[in-house]
Structures are given as structure tokens and as C-alpha cells.
Coordinates of C-alpha atoms in Angstrom, one line a residue:
M1 CA 95.5 77.6 108.6
T2 CA 97.8 75.2 107.6
E3 CA 99.5 75.4 103.6
L4 CA 97.7 73.6 101.4
R5 CA 100.2 71.2 99.5
R6 CA 100.6 71.3 95.0
T7 CA 101.8 68.6 92.9
P8 CA 104.6 69.5 91.0
L9 CA 102.8 71.2 87.8
H10 CA 101.5 73.4 89.9
A11 CA 103.9 76.4 88.0
L12 CA 102.6 74.8 84.8
H13 CA 98.7 75.2 85.8
S14 CA 99.2 79.0 86.8
E15 CA 101.3 79.6 83.1
L16 CA 98.1 78.6 82.1
G17 CA 95.9 80.7 83.8
G18 CA 94.4 77.8 85.2
R19 CA 92.5 79.3 88.4
L20 CA 93.5 77.5 91.7
V21 CA 90.9 76.5 94.4
D22 CA 91.5 75.0 97.1
F23 CA 90.6 70.5 97.4
A24 CA 90.7 68.7 100.2
G25 CA 94.1 70.7 100.8
W26 CA 95.8 70.9 97.4
E27 CA 95.6 74.2 95.0
L28 CA 94.6 72.5 91.6
P29 CA 93.2 74.2 89.1
I30 CA 88.9 74.5 89.0
Q31 CA 89.7 75.7 85.8
Y32 CA 91.0 77.8 82.8
D33 CA 89.2 79.1 79.1
G34 CA 85.7 77.7 81.2
V35 CA 84.0 75.5 82.5
I36 CA 81.2 74.5 79.8
A37 CA 84.0 74.7 76.9
E38 CA 86.3 72.4 79.0
H39 CA 83.2 70.1 80.0
T40 CA 82.4 70.2 76.3
W41 CA 86.3 70.0 75.0
C42 CA 86.4 66.6 76.2
R43 CA 83.2 65.0 74.8
E44 CA 85.0 66.0 72.1
S45 CA 88.8 65.9 72.1
A46 CA 91.2 65.7 75.2
G47 CA 90.9 66.4 77.9
L48 CA 93.9 66.5 79.9
F49 CA 93.6 66.3 84.4
D50 CA 95.9 67.0 87.0
V51 CA 95.2 64.7 89.0
S52 CA 98.1 64.1 91.5
H53 CA 96.2 64.5 94.7
M54 CA 94.7 61.5 94.3
G55 CA 97.1 58.9 96.4
V56 CA 98.5 55.4 95.0
V57 CA 99.9 53.4 97.1
E58 CA 101.8 49.8 97.1
L59 CA 100.7 46.3 98.1
H60 CA 102.9 44.3 98.5
G61 CA 104.1 41.4 100.3
D62 CA 102.6 37.3 100.2
D63 CA 98.8 36.4 99.6
R64 CA 99.0 40.6 99.1
A65 CA 95.1 39.6 97.2
V66 CA 93.9 37.0 99.5
A67 CA 94.5 40.2 102.4
L68 CA 93.3 43.0 100.9
E69 CA 90.0 41.2 99.6
R70 CA 89.4 39.8 103.7
L71 CA 88.7 44.3 103.6
T72 CA 86.3 44.4 100.3
P73 CA 83.4 43.0 98.4
A74 CA 85.0 43.7 95.2
G75 CA 87.1 40.1 93.6
I76 CA 91.1 41.3 94.3
T77 CA 92.1 37.5 94.2
T78 CA 91.0 37.1 90.6
L79 CA 92.1 39.6 89.6
E80 CA 94.2 38.6 86.4
P81 CA 98.3 40.5 86.0
G82 CA 98.4 43.9 84.5
K83 CA 93.9 43.8 84.6
I84 CA 92.5 46.8 87.0
R85 CA 89.1 47.1 89.0
Y86 CA 86.8 48.7 90.7
A87 CA 85.9 48.8 94.2
L88 CA 84.8 49.6 97.9
F89 CA 86.0 48.7 102.0
T90 CA 83.4 48.8 103.6
L91 CA 83.1 49.1 107.3
G92 CA 81.3 46.7 110.3
N93 CA 77.6 49.1 109.6
G94 CA 76.9 48.2 105.5
G95 CA 78.9 52.0 104.5
V96 CA 81.8 52.9 103.0
L97 CA 84.9 53.9 104.0
D98 CA 86.4 54.5 101.1
D99 CA 86.3 53.6 97.1
L100 CA 89.4 53.3 95.0
M101 CA 90.7 51.3 91.5
V102 CA 93.3 48.1 92.2
T103 CA 95.9 47.6 89.9
N104 CA 97.5 43.7 89.8
A105 CA 101.2 44.3 89.0
G106 CA 102.0 41.3 88.2
T107 CA 104.9 42.4 91.9
H108 CA 102.5 44.4 93.5
L109 CA 98.8 45.6 93.7
S110 CA 98.9 50.0 93.7
L111 CA 95.3 50.9 94.4
V112 CA 94.5 54.5 93.5
V113 CA 92.4 56.0 96.6
N114 CA 90.7 59.1 97.6
A115 CA 93.1 63.0 98.1
A116 CA 89.8 63.4 101.7
R117 CA 90.5 60.1 102.1
R118 CA 94.0 59.4 102.1
D119 CA 94.6 60.4 105.7
V120 CA 92.2 57.3 106.9
D121 CA 92.5 54.9 104.3
L122 CA 96.8 54.6 104.9
P123 CA 96.2 53.5 109.0
H124 CA 93.5 50.9 108.0
L125 CA 95.2 48.7 105.5
R126 CA 98.7 48.8 107.6
Q127 CA 95.9 47.8 110.5
W128 CA 94.5 45.4 108.4
L129 CA 96.9 44.1 106.4
P130 CA 100.2 43.9 108.8
D131 CA 102.0 40.8 107.2
L132 CA 102.3 43.2 103.3
R133 CA 104.4 46.8 102.8
V134 CA 101.9 49.6 102.3
V135 CA 104.5 52.1 100.9
E136 CA 102.6 55.0 99.1
R137 CA 104.5 56.6 96.4
D138 CA 104.4 60.4 97.0
D139 CA 107.8 60.6 94.4
L140 CA 104.4 59.5 91.7
A141 CA 101.8 61.7 90.2
L142 CA 99.2 61.0 88.3
L143 CA 97.0 63.1 85.0
A144 CA 94.4 61.9 82.8
L145 CA 94.0 62.3 79.6
Q146 CA 90.2 61.7 79.2
G147 CA 88.1 61.9 76.1
P148 CA 87.6 60.4 71.9
K149 CA 90.4 61.6 70.3
A150 CA 92.9 60.8 74.1
V151 CA 94.1 57.5 71.8
D152 CA 94.4 59.2 68.8
A153 CA 96.9 61.4 71.2
L154 CA 99.1 59.5 73.2
S155 CA 99.9 56.4 70.3
R156 CA 101.0 59.6 68.7
L157 CA 103.9 59.3 72.1
A158 CA 103.4 55.3 72.2
P159 CA 101.7 53.4 70.0
A160 CA 101.1 50.7 72.0
V161 CA 98.6 52.3 74.6
S162 CA 96.3 51.6 71.0
E163 CA 95.8 47.7 72.2
L164 CA 95.1 48.4 75.5
Y165 CA 91.0 47.6 76.1
F166 CA 89.2 50.4 79.6
L167 CA 90.4 48.8 83.2
E168 CA 93.9 47.4 82.0
A169 CA 96.9 48.7 82.2
T170 CA 100.9 48.5 81.5
T171 CA 104.5 50.1 81.3
I172 CA 104.9 52.6 78.2
T173 CA 108.3 55.0 77.5
I174 CA 107.6 58.1 76.4
D175 CA 111.1 60.7 75.8
D176 CA 113.0 58.2 77.6
V177 CA 110.1 58.4 80.9
A178 CA 109.0 55.6 81.8
I179 CA 104.9 56.0 82.9
G180 CA 102.1 53.7 84.1
V181 CA 99.5 53.7 82.2
S182 CA 95.8 52.6 82.6
R183 CA 92.4 52.8 80.3
S184 CA 90.2 54.1 82.2
G185 CA 88.6 57.8 84.0
Y186 CA 86.4 59.5 86.1
T187 CA 84.5 61.4 82.7
G188 CA 82.2 58.2 80.7
E189 CA 84.4 58.4 78.3
D190 CA 87.1 56.4 76.5
G191 CA 90.5 57.9 78.1
F192 CA 93.7 56.9 79.2
E193 CA 95.2 57.4 83.5
L194 CA 99.1 58.1 83.5
T195 CA 101.5 57.7 86.6
I196 CA 104.7 59.3 86.7
A197 CA 107.1 60.7 88.3
N198 CA 107.0 63.5 90.0
S199 CA 110.6 64.9 88.9
D200 CA 109.6 63.6 85.1
V201 CA 105.6 65.2 84.9
E202 CA 106.0 68.3 83.6
Q203 CA 108.0 67.3 80.2
I204 CA 104.7 64.8 79.5
A205 CA 102.2 66.8 80.4
R206 CA 103.5 69.4 77.4
L207 CA 103.8 67.6 75.6
L208 CA 100.3 66.2 76.0
L209 CA 99.7 69.0 75.4
A210 CA 101.5 70.2 72.2
Q211 CA 99.2 67.8 70.9
P212 CA 96.5 68.8 68.8
E213 CA 93.6 67.3 69.7
V214 CA 94.2 68.2 73.8
K215 CA 93.4 71.4 76.0
P216 CA 94.7 71.9 79.5
A217 CA 90.4 70.8 82.2
G218 CA 90.3 71.8 85.1
L219 CA 88.3 70.1 88.4
G220 CA 84.8 71.8 87.1
A221 CA 84.5 70.2 84.3
R222 CA 85.8 67.1 86.2
D223 CA 82.9 67.5 88.2
T224 CA 81.1 67.3 85.6
L225 CA 82.1 65.5 83.6
R226 CA 81.6 62.1 86.5
L227 CA 77.8 63.8 87.1
E228 CA 76.8 63.3 83.8
A229 CA 78.2 59.8 83.8
S230 CA 77.1 59.0 87.0
L231 CA 80.4 58.1 88.5
C232 CA 80.2 58.3 93.5
L233 CA 81.8 61.0 94.6
Y234 CA 83.6 60.1 97.6
G235 CA 81.1 62.4 100.5
H236 CA 78.9 62.5 98.4
E237 CA 77.3 59.5 96.6
L238 CA 79.4 57.8 99.4
T239 CA 80.0 57.6 103.1
E240 CA 80.9 56.0 105.3
N241 CA 76.8 55.9 106.4
T242 CA 75.8 54.7 102.7
S243 CA 76.2 50.5 101.6
P244 CA 77.7 49.7 98.5
V245 CA 73.5 48.5 97.9
E246 CA 71.8 52.1 98.2
A247 CA 74.9 53.1 96.0
D248 CA 74.0 50.9 93.0
L249 CA 76.8 49.0 93.6
K250 CA 75.8 45.7 93.9
W251 CA 77.7 45.1 90.4
T252 CA 81.2 45.2 92.5
I253 CA 80.1 42.4 94.2
P254 CA 80.4 38.9 91.8
K255 CA 78.6 35.6 93.0
R256 CA 82.0 34.4 94.7
R257 CA 82.5 37.2 97.7
R258 CA 78.3 36.8 98.3
E259 CA 78.5 33.2 98.9
A260 CA 81.3 34.1 101.0
R261 CA 80.0 37.2 103.3
D262 CA 83.3 37.4 104.8
F263 CA 83.2 41.4 104.1
P264 CA 82.9 44.1 106.7
G265 CA 78.4 44.8 106.7
A266 CA 78.7 41.7 104.8
H267 CA 75.3 41.0 107.2
I268 CA 74.2 44.6 106.9
I269 CA 74.8 45.1 103.2
M270 CA 73.7 40.9 101.8
D271 CA 70.5 41.5 104.1
Q272 CA 69.5 44.8 102.0
Y273 CA 71.4 43.0 98.7
E274 CA 68.1 39.7 99.2
N275 CA 65.6 42.5 100.4
G276 CA 66.1 45.4 98.6
P277 CA 67.8 48.5 101.2
E278 CA 65.0 51.6 102.4
R279 CA 66.8 54.2 100.9
I280 CA 68.5 53.6 96.7
R281 CA 70.4 56.0 94.4
V282 CA 68.6 57.5 91.7
G283 CA 68.7 60.6 88.9
I284 CA 66.8 63.4 89.9
A285 CA 65.6 65.1 85.9
P286 CA 64.4 68.8 87.2
E287 CA 61.6 70.1 85.0
G288 CA 63.2 74.3 83.6
K289 CA 66.2 76.1 84.1
R290 CA 67.5 76.0 87.8
P291 CA 69.7 73.2 89.0
V292 CA 68.5 70.8 92.2
R293 CA 72.0 71.4 94.0
D294 CA 73.7 68.6 96.4
G295 CA 72.0 68.5 99.9
A296 CA 67.9 69.9 98.3
E297 CA 65.3 68.1 101.0
L298 CA 63.5 65.7 98.1
R299 CA 59.5 65.3 99.3
T300 CA 56.2 63.7 97.5
P301 CA 53.6 66.1 96.0
G302 CA 52.0 65.4 99.4
G303 CA 54.8 66.7 101.3
Q304 CA 56.2 63.0 102.8
H305 CA 59.4 63.4 102.5
S306 CA 62.1 61.5 100.6
G307 CA 65.3 61.9 100.1
V308 CA 68.1 64.6 99.2
V309 CA 69.6 64.9 96.4
C310 CA 73.8 64.9 96.9
S311 CA 75.8 65.6 93.5
G312 CA 73.2 68.4 91.3
G313 CA 73.9 70.6 88.3
Y314 CA 74.3 71.9 85.0
G315 CA 75.0 69.4 82.2
P316 CA 77.2 70.8 79.4
T317 CA 76.1 67.9 77.1
V318 CA 72.7 67.7 78.1
E319 CA 71.3 71.0 78.1
R320 CA 69.3 71.0 81.2
P321 CA 70.3 70.7 85.3
I322 CA 70.7 67.6 85.9
A323 CA 71.1 65.6 89.8
M324 CA 71.4 62.2 91.6
A325 CA 69.7 61.6 95.0
Y326 CA 69.6 59.0 97.7
V327 CA 65.0 58.4 98.0
A328 CA 63.0 55.6 99.6
T329 CA 62.9 52.2 97.4
E330 CA 59.0 53.0 97.7
H331 CA 59.4 56.1 94.8
S332 CA 62.0 55.2 93.3
A333 CA 60.6 54.2 90.0
V334 CA 61.7 55.9 86.7
G335 CA 58.8 58.3 86.8
T336 CA 58.3 59.0 90.1
E337 CA 57.7 62.9 90.5
L338 CA 59.1 64.5 93.4
V339 CA 59.4 67.7 94.6
A340 CA 63.0 69.1 95.6
D341 CA 62.8 72.1 98.3
V342 CA 65.4 74.9 96.7
R343 CA 66.7 77.6 99.3
G344 CA 62.8 77.4 99.9
A345 CA 61.1 77.4 96.2
D346 CA 60.1 74.8 95.7
V347 CA 61.2 72.8 92.7
S348 CA 59.2 70.1 90.4
V349 CA 61.6 66.7 89.6
V350 CA 60.9 63.6 88.0
V351 CA 62.8 60.2 89.0
C352 CA 65.3 59.7 85.5
D353 CA 67.6 56.8 84.3
L354 CA 71.4 56.4 85.3
P355 CA 73.5 57.2 83.9
F356 CA 72.7 61.1 82.0
A357 CA 75.2 60.8 79.1
P358 CA 76.4 57.2 78.0
H359 CA 79.9 55.6 78.5
R360 CA 82.3 55.3 75.8
Y361 CA 84.2 53.3 77.3
H362 CA 86.9 51.3 75.0
R363 CA 85.6 47.9 75.7
Q364 CA 86.1 43.6 74.6
A365 CA 83.0 42.2 73.4
S366 CA 83.5 40.4 76.9
Q367 CA 83.2 43.6 78.8
S368 CA 80.1 44.3 77.5

């Protein structure tokens, strides 16, 4: 068996009583005090997550934005210094290789990619961007401080962060430690992601945990929070055979890129954009208290196959089972009644609006 990788905070997780599990080849805490307690604390105050398993990749070289834009429908050449953009690496079949965050750091582009896809993304970047220097920053750790009181806790240590808006980044210093900070996250809440040298991350994590608003949170709460916020997870909502249009991510393709049609899979993606896909991601509200989990088949009351659940579980904030699914477009209207097969038992479900819990990002008026 391959030995699990550990983040620089492994000893701290054990000290805090974290229950460690295998996640994408990394030994990470699934929970500390319980998923629901950590989820609720993050919605009401601020949770601190170790997300150092994510890959940080830097692109250096001339025309780096032009080069990267050839691999994604997102607008990279229009990304201003200090700004962040959500992007998708697309494939020739219209599918998604990975989803990522791109920051224009001024001297380079900084990418945060999924842990389970970093071994795919790096060869992809090096193959298609031969004139750029592609640097994997294994010397950096990542923390996510998420929740409505995250700004109170972090600004006490670094007042400048209160001036950031959603999808903006800068550099701060706390206790003589240089930290890259972005106002972003994966919970639907306001919050920050911090990039810190491996050698300094435990010091900063302890400082944050000493703030009265902050408690540690594990991967379990991270997943329930992102499900309530209806954010896509690679391997569930996004795959190499799922297009951005099917995933209801048309907003990631600006008009300029739609007109250029020069990204991988553009002919398929734009055909779906203009004519509609055969299936699409929707919200699912199960009736009763029984959760409908990933992989559950969906059909019409008359027995016609409609689709499959890609993420499902219990939503602690909304206090009911929730799910996201891919269904046939003709069955995607809000209010459509379907039936889920849950281990051989039928559970009635209804197509509903997304997200389940409202996003509470700290946006400028122009971002709204």
C-alpha cells in the first residue's frame, strides 16, 4: 500500500483530536467535534480548514495569460493583477479535465488545482505550455478560514484584509510571516484562503485558532457546506465526460471567449450553449428524512430513466436531505417530480432551485 501523504499540520490535527482519513492519497481530518457542529460553527462564526492537499502551481514567462487561455474557456488575458478567476480546463470532447482558481500575482499566474487531479494537471500544463516555466510549489501550505466572522478574526492580526473584496488577493504579514491571502473559499460564506510556507503554517494556524471566533473544521463539514452552496466537486459534478454547459457553468465562459471558440472542445461546448444540452445539473429535494446519496438513479414516476445523483446528503443549515443531480433537460424544470432508487427503495424527490443555502460573499456592488 502507498503511504499516505501528510500536510505540515498533521501533528496539530492529532493534537486537536482530529479523526484522520485517506483523502486523495492524503491523511486529513474528516472531523474534530462532529460534522454538524463544525458546519454550524462555520455558518455562524469561522471555521479553519487545512487544504494543503490542494496543488499550488505557478506559471512564469512571457505571454503566460495568452498561453493559459488556450486551455480554458475562461478569460485570463483580462484578469487584472490582484484578481482571481474560477476556470475550467476543458478537453476536446467538451469534458472538464479539472476546475481551478487562477490568480494574477503580477509577476506570475498562480493556480490552485484539485488534489486528486494535480498529477494530471501538471503534465497537461507542461505539454501544452512548453514556453512557460511551470512550478509546483510543494513548499507552500494552504489554510481556508471561512465564515461570517472570518474577517473579524483575520483583520485583528492583519487589518488590511478587511479592504479585500470577493476574488481579490494580496500579501500580508503576520508575526513576520509573509502570507498570500485571497478573499475566496469553498463554503458559500465570506472568508479567506491563506498561502503560507510549510515551515510557518503551524505558527499561523495556532494564532488563528487562538481567536475566539475560530474553531478547527474537517473535510466532512467542508463537503456539507459546499453541497449546501451547490458548488461543484471534481469527480462528482465535474468529470472528463461532463461539459461546462451540462454542469450549469455557462457563466464561466465570457462573451469574448464564446466568440473566439478557440479553447479545447469549443465546437461541442458552444453547440450545447446555443442549442441546449441533453442533460443538466439541478437541485434535488428528497421528501422525508432519508438522504439520497451519490450514484442513486433517478427516473420519472412512469419509470423512464432521467439521470443520476452526483452529490447528496443531509444539509445541516437547511435541516433536510439535499442533493445535486444530472437529469434529462426535459425533466429539469423546478417542481418536476422524480423518483430516486435508494438501495432498492423508492424515494420521491422534486427538482428545486440552487443553491440550497445563499452565498454570502463580500462583493463589491459591481460584482453583484
